């Protein structure tokens, strides 16, 4: 009897150990926080020479892995489509900022996939993939949603542009009104959600509206702007960048407070390049916005938001993953579409069907385990299909007037000419022809997943 009791005691201990080991293995899957700024230019951050202090982002970059060739779409809704699906936005005929539903109902989105793998999912911020509540984030895999269903909003009244989608601020797709600055509200909701997490892994998506117009910052941030930055609008813009940086610091602080920092991937990037348009856009409800042009900077890159030149699509990007992503810089062309395959791989999600990803799982690259010299193409489509681009290693092909009978082509060697000053199309006819064929192959699947009218 004593031996029997000893046997069952040992068996019980083994079972507890096995359960604990299994639980630990499940918990070892990383939490994910994906932070995306709105219209933040390459040189708007201090670690790229920006004049506004960004100490929290600087620290994330210094202690993490900077992706020096991270590409997105030229404008917002397409970038968000690429992140949510792992596919180029052109597959869904999404090329411009849009309020109509962007994705078919049966789309396997990133939050849907992670949720099915046991993750809690949350978005606090800007959705802009369908601006009616019935097209909102909870319909596409988010357990909790908060912020703007439409695009950029007034920072104090939280209203989108004048028209049917102007009332847009919501919690779980129920429109609401709330007081406070938009950057603070998005951050506070994210922090509350983080602090309420249990042991399940989580995916928190924080798409800020900063530094999208209209900008009107709290006095406390404007007063912190260095005296060297002169002019009302330039100081407002710097204050907006600094406010964003402070918000990122608060999110990281919440991770540390909850003891989840060591097993959380934090990614920071922008949805497109910077822009220098008028801040006081009359399309928005009047809220006494400062007049003057935004101070978005993409130096030394050519172009700006809306264009396929580097200034429109080549954006700051940081991966901070303690103990996994080795600090330094990764100079490999990557794109917003790579994140879904990467996160799904880390979450051990197994697709039941071919999701036709354009992106690739880059977890090994982030960990420094693979040094792949084989270039992967990066395909880009501009608003209204007016231009397309293809990166292949150091080379970049631009097709202007896409879809027309006689489009114009430009060719650049970004390894030697990052600012795209010298068009080599006439000097490199063989390479030009080769990249044109690559572009044609990449475009073959365009519009294969378009929302069908009446598909509700």
Tab-separated table of C-alpha atoms in Angstrom:
chain	number	residue	atom	x	y	z
A	1	UNK	CA	0.000	0.000	0.000
A	2	UNK	CA	2.855	2.331	0.847
A	3	UNK	CA	4.409	1.679	-2.569
A	4	UNK	CA	1.047	2.280	-4.214
A	5	UNK	CA	0.663	5.619	-2.425
A	6	UNK	CA	4.207	6.562	-3.386
A	7	UNK	CA	3.505	5.626	-7.002
A	8	UNK	CA	0.340	7.736	-7.182
A	9	UNK	CA	2.081	10.591	-5.376
A	10	UNK	CA	4.870	10.559	-7.929
A	11	UNK	CA	2.347	10.253	-10.747
A	12	UNK	CA	0.424	13.235	-9.397
A	13	UNK	CA	3.610	15.284	-9.104
A	14	UNK	CA	4.541	14.345	-12.658
A	15	UNK	CA	1.102	15.395	-13.886
A	16	UNK	CA	1.370	18.775	-12.132
A	17	UNK	CA	4.840	19.265	-13.597
A	18	UNK	CA	3.580	18.320	-17.051
A	19	UNK	CA	0.651	20.715	-16.769
A	20	UNK	CA	2.941	23.480	-15.543
A	21	UNK	CA	5.364	22.829	-18.393
A	22	UNK	CA	2.531	22.833	-20.919
A	23	UNK	CA	1.145	26.045	-19.441
A	24	UNK	CA	4.571	27.645	-19.513
A	25	UNK	CA	5.037	26.624	-23.134
A	26	UNK	CA	1.725	28.246	-24.037
A	27	UNK	CA	2.612	31.386	-22.081
A	28	UNK	CA	5.987	31.537	-23.820
A	29	UNK	CA	4.273	32.749	-26.967
A	30	UNK	CA	4.963	36.483	-27.086
A	31	UNK	CA	2.514	39.259	-26.447
A	32	UNK	CA	2.391	41.786	-29.281
A	33	UNK	CA	1.930	45.549	-29.239
A	34	UNK	CA	1.862	47.180	-32.667
A	35	UNK	CA	1.997	50.984	-32.546
A	36	UNK	CA	1.505	52.944	-35.733
A	37	UNK	CA	1.761	56.713	-36.064
A	38	UNK	CA	-0.211	58.631	-38.690
A	39	UNK	CA	1.750	60.605	-41.315
A	40	UNK	CA	4.997	60.525	-39.309
A	41	UNK	CA	7.916	61.280	-41.619
A	42	UNK	CA	11.310	59.567	-41.744
A	43	UNK	CA	13.078	62.565	-40.169
A	44	UNK	CA	10.347	63.489	-37.674
A	45	UNK	CA	11.978	61.372	-34.964
A	46	UNK	CA	15.078	62.428	-33.086
A	47	UNK	CA	16.962	59.216	-33.862
A	48	UNK	CA	16.777	60.223	-37.525
A	49	UNK	CA	17.841	63.807	-36.868
A	50	UNK	CA	14.436	65.295	-36.069
A	51	UNK	CA	14.418	68.535	-34.085
A	52	UNK	CA	11.671	67.452	-31.653
A	53	UNK	CA	12.928	65.381	-28.700
A	54	UNK	CA	11.668	61.756	-28.770
A	55	UNK	CA	13.452	60.150	-25.792
A	56	UNK	CA	11.111	57.159	-25.477
A	57	UNK	CA	11.349	56.251	-29.146
A	58	UNK	CA	15.093	56.860	-29.066
A	59	UNK	CA	15.410	54.387	-26.203
A	60	UNK	CA	13.282	51.787	-27.978
A	61	UNK	CA	15.501	52.163	-31.041
A	62	UNK	CA	18.736	52.113	-29.033
A	63	UNK	CA	17.771	49.015	-27.052
A	64	UNK	CA	15.934	47.329	-29.913
A	65	UNK	CA	16.270	46.551	-33.594
A	66	UNK	CA	15.761	49.360	-36.089
A	67	UNK	CA	14.371	48.297	-39.458
A	68	UNK	CA	16.107	50.752	-41.733
A	69	UNK	CA	14.230	49.678	-44.888
A	70	UNK	CA	10.654	49.246	-43.720
A	71	UNK	CA	8.013	50.004	-46.348
A	72	UNK	CA	4.324	50.826	-46.153
A	73	UNK	CA	1.686	52.140	-48.558
A	74	UNK	CA	1.701	55.798	-49.620
A	75	UNK	CA	-1.506	56.484	-47.613
A	76	UNK	CA	-3.350	55.153	-44.581
A	77	UNK	CA	-6.170	52.712	-45.431
A	78	UNK	CA	-3.949	50.702	-47.802
A	79	UNK	CA	-1.246	50.333	-45.134
A	80	UNK	CA	-3.846	49.151	-42.621
A	81	UNK	CA	-5.173	46.682	-45.186
A	82	UNK	CA	-1.668	45.277	-45.647
A	83	UNK	CA	-1.165	44.904	-41.891
A	84	UNK	CA	-4.548	43.257	-41.313
A	85	UNK	CA	-4.247	40.744	-44.183
A	86	UNK	CA	-0.589	40.075	-44.970
A	87	UNK	CA	-1.447	40.944	-48.565
A	88	UNK	CA	-0.886	43.982	-50.753
A	89	UNK	CA	-3.783	46.420	-50.520
A	90	UNK	CA	-4.173	46.309	-54.293
A	91	UNK	CA	-5.547	42.757	-53.963
A	92	UNK	CA	-8.601	44.381	-52.333
A	93	UNK	CA	-8.667	47.405	-54.691
A	94	UNK	CA	-7.864	49.592	-51.687
A	95	UNK	CA	-5.492	52.311	-52.849
A	96	UNK	CA	-6.818	55.468	-51.176
A	97	UNK	CA	-8.107	56.500	-47.738
A	98	UNK	CA	-11.643	55.138	-47.746
A	99	UNK	CA	-14.730	55.030	-45.575
A	100	UNK	CA	-16.382	52.114	-47.357
A	101	UNK	CA	-15.754	48.603	-46.066
A	102	UNK	CA	-12.331	47.520	-47.297
A	103	UNK	CA	-12.327	43.785	-46.600
A	104	UNK	CA	-14.694	40.947	-47.539
A	105	UNK	CA	-16.402	39.440	-44.502
A	106	UNK	CA	-14.599	36.113	-44.831
A	107	UNK	CA	-11.128	37.699	-44.782
A	108	UNK	CA	-8.831	35.997	-42.284
A	109	UNK	CA	-7.420	39.100	-40.622
A	110	UNK	CA	-4.472	39.272	-38.265
A	111	UNK	CA	-6.647	39.697	-35.127
A	112	UNK	CA	-8.977	36.884	-36.253
A	113	UNK	CA	-6.019	34.549	-36.670
A	114	UNK	CA	-4.450	35.475	-33.340
A	115	UNK	CA	-7.799	35.232	-31.559
A	116	UNK	CA	-8.292	31.717	-32.904
A	117	UNK	CA	-4.834	30.886	-31.540
A	118	UNK	CA	-5.885	31.935	-28.033
A	119	UNK	CA	-4.863	35.607	-27.981
A	120	UNK	CA	-6.858	38.482	-26.492
A	121	UNK	CA	-7.160	41.214	-29.143
A	122	UNK	CA	-7.691	44.966	-28.869
A	123	UNK	CA	-7.503	48.102	-31.017
A	124	UNK	CA	-7.383	51.595	-29.542
A	125	UNK	CA	-7.134	54.286	-32.190
A	126	UNK	CA	-7.883	54.737	-35.877
A	127	UNK	CA	-9.546	51.918	-37.844
A	128	UNK	CA	-10.367	53.456	-41.294
A	129	UNK	CA	-11.220	50.183	-43.033
A	130	UNK	CA	-14.967	50.781	-42.904
A	131	UNK	CA	-16.374	53.842	-41.140
A	132	UNK	CA	-19.828	52.582	-40.178
A	133	UNK	CA	-20.204	50.777	-36.833
A	134	UNK	CA	-21.446	47.664	-38.650
A	135	UNK	CA	-18.122	47.591	-40.549
A	136	UNK	CA	-16.008	48.149	-37.470
A	137	UNK	CA	-13.079	46.300	-35.856
A	138	UNK	CA	-15.184	43.934	-33.717
A	139	UNK	CA	-16.465	42.402	-36.952
A	140	UNK	CA	-12.906	41.572	-37.998
A	141	UNK	CA	-11.420	39.874	-34.960
A	142	UNK	CA	-10.987	42.462	-32.207
A	143	UNK	CA	-12.406	41.589	-28.786
A	144	UNK	CA	-12.287	45.239	-27.764
A	145	UNK	CA	-12.229	48.370	-29.904
A	146	UNK	CA	-12.076	52.080	-29.196
A	147	UNK	CA	-11.274	55.261	-31.092
A	148	UNK	CA	-12.032	56.516	-34.581
A	149	UNK	CA	-13.924	54.294	-36.997
A	150	UNK	CA	-12.993	56.714	-39.783
A	151	UNK	CA	-9.699	58.516	-40.352
A	152	UNK	CA	-7.877	61.325	-38.609
A	153	UNK	CA	-10.048	63.353	-36.251
A	154	UNK	CA	-10.064	66.708	-34.540
A	155	UNK	CA	-7.901	66.212	-31.448
A	156	UNK	CA	-10.445	67.710	-29.024
A	157	UNK	CA	-13.863	67.124	-30.630
A	158	UNK	CA	-12.877	63.691	-32.072
A	159	UNK	CA	-14.854	64.368	-35.247
A	160	UNK	CA	-13.914	63.215	-38.723
A	161	UNK	CA	-14.449	65.359	-41.821
A	162	UNK	CA	-17.828	67.028	-42.366
A	163	UNK	CA	-20.357	64.566	-43.745
A	164	UNK	CA	-22.006	61.261	-42.846
A	165	UNK	CA	-18.924	59.840	-41.112
A	166	UNK	CA	-18.123	62.892	-38.990
A	167	UNK	CA	-19.452	61.286	-35.756
A	168	UNK	CA	-16.912	58.475	-35.476
A	169	UNK	CA	-15.651	58.146	-31.901
A	170	UNK	CA	-16.728	54.812	-30.491
A	171	UNK	CA	-16.214	52.035	-28.004
A	172	UNK	CA	-16.967	48.570	-29.364
A	173	UNK	CA	-18.720	50.123	-32.359
A	174	UNK	CA	-21.152	52.224	-30.305
A	175	UNK	CA	-20.753	55.915	-31.098
A	176	UNK	CA	-20.026	58.105	-28.106
A	177	UNK	CA	-18.722	61.486	-26.993
A	178	UNK	CA	-15.813	61.930	-24.643
A	179	UNK	CA	-13.637	64.749	-23.357
A	180	UNK	CA	-9.890	64.941	-23.675
A	181	UNK	CA	-7.097	65.064	-26.252
A	182	UNK	CA	-7.163	62.228	-28.759
A	183	UNK	CA	-3.600	61.068	-28.060
A	184	UNK	CA	-4.309	60.829	-24.332
A	185	UNK	CA	-7.629	59.046	-24.820
A	186	UNK	CA	-6.122	56.400	-27.110
A	187	UNK	CA	-3.245	55.845	-24.680
A	188	UNK	CA	-5.398	55.684	-21.554
A	189	UNK	CA	-7.730	53.095	-23.094
A	190	UNK	CA	-4.747	50.980	-24.139
A	191	UNK	CA	-3.183	51.201	-20.671
A	192	UNK	CA	-6.442	50.216	-18.967
A	193	UNK	CA	-6.777	47.226	-21.266
A	194	UNK	CA	-3.171	46.187	-20.672
A	195	UNK	CA	-3.538	46.397	-16.913
A	196	UNK	CA	-6.616	44.142	-17.041
A	197	UNK	CA	-4.845	41.283	-18.844
A	198	UNK	CA	-4.569	37.867	-17.260
A	199	UNK	CA	-2.218	35.113	-18.363
A	200	UNK	CA	-3.456	34.765	-21.949
A	201	UNK	CA	-1.160	36.202	-24.621
A	202	UNK	CA	-2.458	39.376	-26.218
A	203	UNK	CA	-2.336	41.472	-29.368
A	204	UNK	CA	-2.756	45.206	-28.805
A	205	UNK	CA	-2.956	47.399	-31.906
A	206	UNK	CA	-2.508	51.120	-31.213
A	207	UNK	CA	-2.972	53.215	-34.388
A	208	UNK	CA	-2.566	56.806	-33.196
A	209	UNK	CA	-3.999	59.742	-35.140
A	210	UNK	CA	-0.869	61.815	-34.415
A	211	UNK	CA	0.624	63.507	-36.379
A	212	UNK	CA	-2.284	63.700	-38.846
A	213	UNK	CA	-3.986	67.054	-39.285
A	214	UNK	CA	-5.701	68.921	-37.743
A	215	UNK	CA	-3.161	69.449	-34.976
A	216	UNK	CA	-3.955	71.413	-31.837
A	217	UNK	CA	-1.784	70.397	-28.908
A	218	UNK	CA	-2.174	70.963	-25.141
A	219	UNK	CA	-0.231	73.994	-23.884
A	220	UNK	CA	1.912	71.795	-21.636
A	221	UNK	CA	3.434	70.109	-24.682
A	222	UNK	CA	3.827	73.301	-26.714
A	223	UNK	CA	5.719	74.855	-23.781
A	224	UNK	CA	8.145	71.916	-23.754
A	225	UNK	CA	9.159	72.436	-27.384
A	226	UNK	CA	12.795	73.575	-27.699
A	227	UNK	CA	13.164	77.335	-28.166
A	228	UNK	CA	15.147	76.680	-31.343
A	229	UNK	CA	11.917	75.617	-33.083
A	230	UNK	CA	10.228	78.816	-34.193
A	231	UNK	CA	6.814	79.537	-35.692
A	232	UNK	CA	3.419	78.604	-34.285
A	233	UNK	CA	2.701	75.687	-36.608
A	234	UNK	CA	6.200	74.269	-36.394
A	235	UNK	CA	5.968	74.342	-32.600
A	236	UNK	CA	2.534	72.706	-32.722
A	237	UNK	CA	3.895	69.962	-34.950
A	238	UNK	CA	6.895	69.365	-32.682
A	239	UNK	CA	4.567	69.261	-29.669
A	240	UNK	CA	2.443	66.638	-31.444
A	241	UNK	CA	5.517	64.468	-32.079
A	242	UNK	CA	6.599	64.875	-28.448
A	243	UNK	CA	3.096	64.020	-27.214
A	244	UNK	CA	3.155	60.870	-29.334
A	245	UNK	CA	6.542	59.953	-27.913
A	246	UNK	CA	5.243	60.410	-24.377
A	247	UNK	CA	2.295	58.128	-25.174
A	248	UNK	CA	4.656	55.396	-26.345
A	249	UNK	CA	6.540	55.762	-23.070
A	250	UNK	CA	3.301	55.300	-21.136
A	251	UNK	CA	2.520	52.081	-23.017
A	252	UNK	CA	5.960	50.656	-22.280
A	253	UNK	CA	5.573	51.745	-18.656
A	254	UNK	CA	2.290	49.832	-18.411
A	255	UNK	CA	4.042	46.716	-19.686
A	256	UNK	CA	6.713	47.085	-17.030
A	257	UNK	CA	4.121	47.687	-14.316
A	258	UNK	CA	2.241	44.515	-15.200
A	259	UNK	CA	5.412	42.419	-15.456
A	260	UNK	CA	4.822	41.623	-19.122
A	261	UNK	CA	7.661	43.609	-20.665
A	262	UNK	CA	10.097	40.730	-21.063
A	263	UNK	CA	7.739	38.621	-23.158
A	264	UNK	CA	6.238	41.349	-25.335
A	265	UNK	CA	7.212	42.425	-28.842
A	266	UNK	CA	6.762	46.170	-29.253
A	267	UNK	CA	6.726	47.438	-32.832
A	268	UNK	CA	6.597	51.114	-33.738
A	269	UNK	CA	6.217	52.507	-37.251
A	270	UNK	CA	4.209	54.971	-39.381
A	271	UNK	CA	1.441	54.385	-41.918
A	272	UNK	CA	3.086	56.521	-44.613
A	273	UNK	CA	5.597	59.317	-45.037
A	274	UNK	CA	5.297	62.872	-43.781
A	275	UNK	CA	3.474	65.706	-45.509
A	276	UNK	CA	3.505	69.512	-45.510
A	277	UNK	CA	-0.117	70.481	-46.243
A	278	UNK	CA	-2.185	73.186	-44.532
A	279	UNK	CA	-3.162	72.206	-40.994
A	280	UNK	CA	-6.424	74.169	-40.793
A	281	UNK	CA	-8.291	71.928	-43.235
A	282	UNK	CA	-11.796	73.322	-43.763
A	283	UNK	CA	-13.125	69.823	-44.449
A	284	UNK	CA	-13.123	69.315	-40.679
A	285	UNK	CA	-15.649	70.889	-38.288
A	286	UNK	CA	-14.232	74.205	-37.126
A	287	UNK	CA	-12.400	74.020	-33.802
A	288	UNK	CA	-10.084	77.030	-34.123
A	289	UNK	CA	-7.148	75.071	-35.513
A	290	UNK	CA	-3.768	76.812	-35.920
A	291	UNK	CA	-3.140	77.911	-39.493
A	292	UNK	CA	0.032	77.031	-41.333
A	293	UNK	CA	1.649	74.090	-43.047
A	294	UNK	CA	2.571	70.879	-41.294
A	295	UNK	CA	6.290	70.378	-40.768
A	296	UNK	CA	6.550	66.724	-41.779
A	297	UNK	CA	10.087	65.829	-42.846
A	298	UNK	CA	11.312	62.895	-44.913
A	299	UNK	CA	14.905	64.111	-45.383
A	300	UNK	CA	16.963	62.767	-47.133
A	301	UNK	CA	14.236	60.858	-48.954
A	302	UNK	CA	12.505	62.172	-52.049
A	303	UNK	CA	8.762	62.750	-52.071
A	304	UNK	CA	6.020	62.666	-49.443
A	305	UNK	CA	2.740	61.042	-48.464
A	306	UNK	CA	0.741	59.867	-51.472
A	307	UNK	CA	3.790	59.130	-53.634
A	308	UNK	CA	5.747	55.934	-54.318
A	309	UNK	CA	9.054	57.753	-53.991
A	310	UNK	CA	10.897	56.810	-50.806
A	311	UNK	CA	9.557	59.780	-48.855
A	312	UNK	CA	6.022	58.453	-49.226
A	313	UNK	CA	6.601	54.810	-48.264
A	314	UNK	CA	9.949	54.428	-46.421
A	315	UNK	CA	9.203	55.062	-42.750
A	316	UNK	CA	10.757	54.759	-39.280
A	317	UNK	CA	10.358	51.284	-37.761
A	318	UNK	CA	11.538	49.731	-34.498
A	319	UNK	CA	11.196	46.229	-33.075
A	320	UNK	CA	11.887	46.016	-29.359
A	321	UNK	CA	11.782	42.401	-28.153
A	322	UNK	CA	13.909	41.882	-25.040
A	323	UNK	CA	16.258	38.927	-25.276
A	324	UNK	CA	15.068	37.988	-28.772
A	325	UNK	CA	15.570	40.843	-31.247
A	326	UNK	CA	19.257	41.695	-31.005
A	327	UNK	CA	19.826	45.462	-30.739
A	328	UNK	CA	21.182	47.041	-33.890
A	329	UNK	CA	19.961	47.756	-37.395
A	330	UNK	CA	18.495	45.465	-40.038
A	331	UNK	CA	19.100	46.727	-43.578
A	332	UNK	CA	16.783	44.356	-45.455
A	333	UNK	CA	13.737	45.535	-47.439
A	334	UNK	CA	10.634	44.615	-45.410
A	335	UNK	CA	7.013	45.630	-45.794
A	336	UNK	CA	3.880	46.077	-43.709
A	337	UNK	CA	2.534	42.836	-45.233
A	338	UNK	CA	5.297	40.848	-43.498
A	339	UNK	CA	3.857	41.382	-40.025
A	340	UNK	CA	0.850	39.066	-40.277
A	341	UNK	CA	2.886	36.002	-41.339
A	342	UNK	CA	5.464	36.855	-38.682
A	343	UNK	CA	3.018	37.274	-35.805
A	344	UNK	CA	0.975	34.245	-36.889
A	345	UNK	CA	4.128	32.135	-36.908
A	346	UNK	CA	5.113	33.282	-33.425
A	347	UNK	CA	1.570	32.625	-32.175
A	348	UNK	CA	1.684	29.114	-33.675
A	349	UNK	CA	-1.390	29.835	-35.772
A	350	UNK	CA	-1.976	27.230	-38.487
A	351	UNK	CA	-4.081	28.483	-41.420
A	352	UNK	CA	-6.756	26.057	-42.588
A	353	UNK	CA	-6.491	27.424	-46.124
A	354	UNK	CA	-4.050	29.303	-48.308
A	355	UNK	CA	-4.254	32.948	-47.215
A	356	UNK	CA	-2.263	34.061	-50.271
A	357	UNK	CA	0.106	36.154	-48.196
A	358	UNK	CA	2.387	38.524	-50.056
A	359	UNK	CA	4.368	38.966	-46.851
A	360	UNK	CA	6.774	36.495	-45.276
A	361	UNK	CA	7.549	35.308	-41.771
A	362	UNK	CA	10.575	37.367	-40.761
A	363	UNK	CA	10.904	36.139	-37.163
A	364	UNK	CA	14.290	34.554	-37.906
A	365	UNK	CA	15.524	37.805	-39.416
A	366	UNK	CA	14.413	39.731	-36.352
A	367	UNK	CA	16.232	37.280	-34.093
A	368	UNK	CA	19.378	37.490	-36.222
A	369	UNK	CA	19.261	33.747	-36.936
A	370	UNK	CA	19.191	34.059	-40.716
A	371	UNK	CA	21.283	36.263	-42.952
A	372	UNK	CA	19.444	35.917	-46.232
A	373	UNK	CA	21.098	37.495	-49.241
A	374	UNK	CA	18.273	36.577	-51.608
A	375	UNK	CA	16.207	39.724	-52.230
A	376	UNK	CA	12.453	39.590	-51.764
A	377	UNK	CA	10.322	41.896	-53.916
A	378	UNK	CA	8.387	44.736	-52.298
A	379	UNK	CA	5.377	45.759	-54.394
A	380	UNK	CA	3.662	49.135	-53.972
A	381	UNK	CA	0.559	50.677	-55.539
A	382	UNK	CA	-0.179	54.400	-55.282
A	383	UNK	CA	-3.561	56.092	-54.700
A	384	UNK	CA	-5.905	55.704	-57.651
A	385	UNK	CA	-3.479	53.301	-59.328
A	386	UNK	CA	-1.611	56.300	-60.735
A	387	UNK	CA	1.768	54.709	-60.021
A	388	UNK	CA	3.331	51.437	-58.954
A	389	UNK	CA	6.758	50.531	-57.676
A	390	UNK	CA	8.876	47.434	-57.139
A	391	UNK	CA	11.869	47.108	-54.833
A	392	UNK	CA	14.194	44.222	-55.578
A	393	UNK	CA	17.306	44.326	-53.460
A	394	UNK	CA	18.957	47.715	-53.942
A	395	UNK	CA	17.051	48.359	-57.146
A	396	UNK	CA	13.730	50.123	-57.491
A	397	UNK	CA	11.455	50.378	-60.501
A	398	UNK	CA	8.737	53.044	-60.652
A	399	UNK	CA	5.905	52.919	-63.165
A	400	UNK	CA	4.180	56.282	-63.547
A	401	UNK	CA	0.793	56.337	-65.254
A	402	UNK	CA	0.082	52.719	-64.331
A	403	UNK	CA	-2.634	51.207	-66.517
A	404	UNK	CA	-2.163	53.716	-69.324
A	405	UNK	CA	-1.074	52.783	-72.825
A	406	UNK	CA	2.394	54.263	-72.463
A	407	UNK	CA	3.455	54.446	-68.829
A	408	UNK	CA	6.756	56.077	-67.946
A	409	UNK	CA	9.397	54.076	-66.093
A	410	UNK	CA	12.109	55.226	-63.726
A	411	UNK	CA	14.910	53.095	-62.285
A	412	UNK	CA	17.014	53.818	-59.202
A	413	UNK	CA	19.852	52.119	-57.367
A	414	UNK	CA	18.919	52.858	-53.765
A	415	UNK	CA	22.157	51.366	-52.475
A	416	UNK	CA	23.992	54.263	-54.119
A	417	UNK	CA	21.208	56.823	-54.478
A	418	UNK	CA	18.715	56.670	-51.607
A	419	UNK	CA	17.410	60.132	-52.504
A	420	UNK	CA	16.404	58.954	-56.001
A	421	UNK	CA	18.204	61.727	-57.824
A	422	UNK	CA	19.513	59.762	-60.825
A	423	UNK	CA	17.133	57.845	-63.074
A	424	UNK	CA	19.040	54.902	-64.618
A	425	UNK	CA	16.258	53.589	-66.859
A	426	UNK	CA	18.074	54.531	-70.082
A	427	UNK	CA	21.465	53.271	-68.854
A	428	UNK	CA	20.258	49.883	-67.576
A	429	UNK	CA	17.868	48.526	-70.261
A	430	UNK	CA	18.375	44.854	-69.363
A	431	UNK	CA	17.736	45.423	-65.670
A	432	UNK	CA	14.777	47.649	-66.528
A	433	UNK	CA	13.208	44.895	-68.633
A	434	UNK	CA	13.821	42.281	-65.921
A	435	UNK	CA	12.177	44.394	-63.226
A	436	UNK	CA	9.259	45.183	-65.514
A	437	UNK	CA	8.605	41.437	-65.731
A	438	UNK	CA	8.838	41.136	-61.944
A	439	UNK	CA	6.352	43.987	-61.611
A	440	UNK	CA	3.982	42.283	-64.020
A	441	UNK	CA	4.114	39.057	-61.996
A	442	UNK	CA	3.507	40.878	-58.728
A	443	UNK	CA	0.497	42.693	-60.222
A	444	UNK	CA	-1.124	39.482	-61.475
A	445	UNK	CA	-3.183	39.028	-58.287
A	446	UNK	CA	-4.443	42.580	-58.044
A	447	UNK	CA	-8.168	42.921	-57.306
A	448	UNK	CA	-8.604	39.209	-56.606
A	449	UNK	CA	-10.279	39.877	-53.225
A	450	UNK	CA	-12.478	42.901	-53.832
A	451	UNK	CA	-15.566	43.536	-51.675
A	452	UNK	CA	-18.595	42.555	-53.765
A	453	UNK	CA	-21.480	45.029	-53.799
A	454	UNK	CA	-24.279	43.775	-51.599
A	455	UNK	CA	-22.064	41.203	-49.880
A	456	UNK	CA	-23.330	41.849	-46.367
